[in-house]
């Protein structure tokens, strides 16, 4: 009933707005307003909203005339929100874009749009559901996505399936990062700052003047960035790193060569290093099921009992050293060994554009990229299994490596013939990725031999990790993808635009799980999948400032296999069909921009994860994950609205709202079936379980206030920025019926900008910033997997951070 009322209200409002703007009276009024030179009534002093150019259709178009639901995070937004890497957008800057750590780790990010959010896509044979691009190059792994950002021009968030122009693994949409290119003129900026938690940042962006020669002009641009933060949760073990700390740095050099008129060759090389630690995993409650607490441990049965007769089993007692509860810890209760995880990314990109004629441009985008990860994650301590046993080991230390290599090339023809705009393309992608993981226990309880209660904690010898915890899994996977696509927009009469497109893709994937539970393995998988993704759009320009569209599109996420599975279980691709209608408006002399989109998506063969942490005979805990394709149709429905207003000179207001409804059919829980058969080999009954779509709040909202107040006549101004971001509670594990907390985060910045320095044109900006201004605390990831033996655990958001920075533009 709630869903029906919400959808009814949204659809009625949408129909009402569309009917209003489509009416002749409104159209005439809008055209009259455009013709009038005077400011619009009611908004006398506002400066028009700037035009935003996007490349979602492989050509530069005005955001308002592009029939796609798009949000754009511009360079000013990155600065105002103090965004250093993509994880800083996890607070909800774009309400439909959901970003979270994988597990508690900053070394791999989970990125989702419109309810397409993969829970565990960081294995070599797993794929993302939202494509992430850097200057048009697809980034194949979740690892490395949290590297420090270079000189961002804009981040385009394309919502809904992008299967035609972007291809595989964009069923939820695409996140496209566009970096600033060399200008050929000397200039740049340098920034330095510091803040709480020992943080400091620095960046240099330098444009060099073009060099003219007989072979054309060449311009260079150099970027360097560094960002550091000490841990927000300290580790009491001397010499060991805490939690949520990072040291990110990187460099990039770009060259733009113009040998002849119409030909542009862009070459770029980037290299980054991200040293980080996970967020702390805290025990939120103990014994939530109210089981009897054991007082006697029996070594023979490896179980706790409530009395010496060993007749009634109980839950393991909670050591007094362990602090459980609903609070964000500043210092961990027990020190554990931990060192930073290290991500390394690098890549070379060549982009060539040749303007054959005013009507045709040929392009090629070729790239080689690598990412590697050495993971050291000891985020759980005694807050996760293994549970307490006298003189037993604990604190699961997740050690793993990943190495990935990819090559891609794309050829495009972008042009126009009469009243038809078209894009044609060929695409090739090749990838190799391998991983290995083990999970030793880093700590050991020292227990009283009489009471069996802990009296202290010891640290296990790290030299024995390999002996006590051999490689739990090691795998390698290969992928190749071939595609051909085309899209054309026909304008039979000026207000009407009809777009048709399609993409044919051939995916070839195979893999080998060559180590399983410390022993050699020869488990393999192989998949060959071919598919066609069509697109159809009808767009109508009611006036130059009012545009309507209706869109049908499809997309998919490639299949693969889970290296956490004990049988290397393969699963097939999942597909989505999307139906979308939208309205884009600019009113009152472009003082108001209002965009509205409503969509219905039906997903089949949904990839669902069943995740269990299973104790092993050697005392370690194995993370077992089986992925299946759920039967039936997953329904995802939503409304997206964006409003921007310039009511008076210097003041800009923004508001974005997203409503999302999701329903996924029950899926077959193969892990529980395996456990049932271990207890009773004759039990072959299938187990179906309710499952959930993760990191997708029903309601999400973001609002911004920006004010620019001129000081004097030399261009100096006082700039104020505030943004507030809210999201409902959401599930965080496919197979767990428990939600994390709702969230509300406010960020702010105040700057004295563009202070002239001397006669050379240099300008200084001094700013103070704060993230999570009110220091709100919420659990963004929560699990009840250990509820029956210990309690729920979760990861808290980052506390308030703040600092000052100075920027010189030259």
mmCIF file of C-alpha atoms in Angstrom, residues 151 153 179-190 204-211 218-224 252-256 266 808-810:
data_model
loop_
_atom_site.group_PDB
_atom_site.id
_atom_site.type_symbol
_atom_site.label_atom_id
_atom_site.label_comp_id
_atom_site.label_asym_id
_atom_site.label_seq_id
_atom_site.Cartn_x
_atom_site.Cartn_y
_atom_site.Cartn_z
ATOM 1 C CA UNK A 151 42.452 17.198 -11.766
ATOM 2 C CA UNK A 153 36.793 18.447 -14.722
ATOM 3 C CA UNK A 179 40.062 14.879 -16.290
ATOM 4 C CA UNK A 180 41.208 18.311 -17.435
ATOM 5 C CA UNK A 181 43.271 18.238 -20.615
ATOM 6 C CA UNK A 182 46.357 20.354 -21.401
ATOM 7 C CA UNK A 183 45.447 23.910 -22.428
ATOM 8 C CA UNK A 184 48.667 24.895 -24.192
ATOM 9 C CA UNK A 185 48.920 28.037 -22.065
ATOM 10 C CA UNK A 186 51.089 28.462 -18.986
ATOM 11 C CA UNK A 187 49.096 28.335 -15.768
ATOM 12 C CA UNK A 188 47.956 26.161 -12.958
ATOM 13 C CA UNK A 189 47.328 25.998 -9.271
ATOM 14 C CA UNK A 190 48.935 24.632 -6.122
ATOM 15 C CA UNK A 204 49.988 20.692 -8.054
ATOM 16 C CA UNK A 205 48.329 21.113 -11.439
ATOM 17 C CA UNK A 206 50.641 22.697 -13.991
ATOM 18 C CA UNK A 207 49.907 23.588 -17.613
ATOM 19 C CA UNK A 208 52.959 24.301 -19.753
ATOM 20 C CA UNK A 209 52.904 26.508 -22.842
ATOM 21 C CA UNK A 210 52.561 24.739 -26.164
ATOM 22 C CA UNK A 211 55.744 23.953 -28.058
ATOM 23 C CA UNK A 218 52.621 19.891 -28.281
ATOM 24 C CA UNK A 219 51.214 20.920 -24.897
ATOM 25 C CA UNK A 220 51.953 19.241 -21.573
ATOM 26 C CA UNK A 221 50.087 19.079 -18.275
ATOM 27 C CA UNK A 222 51.507 17.708 -15.008
ATOM 28 C CA UNK A 223 49.414 16.699 -11.988
ATOM 29 C CA UNK A 224 50.576 15.544 -8.562
ATOM 30 C CA UNK A 252 49.976 12.084 -14.018
ATOM 31 C CA UNK A 253 51.510 13.581 -17.130
ATOM 32 C CA UNK A 254 49.415 14.365 -20.187
ATOM 33 C CA UNK A 255 50.397 15.588 -23.628
ATOM 34 C CA UNK A 256 48.247 17.010 -26.427
ATOM 35 C CA UNK A 266 46.099 12.976 -26.388
ATOM 36 C CA UNK A 808 47.395 29.726 -5.409
ATOM 37 C CA UNK A 809 46.175 30.096 -8.983
ATOM 38 C CA UNK A 810 48.770 31.285 -11.466
#
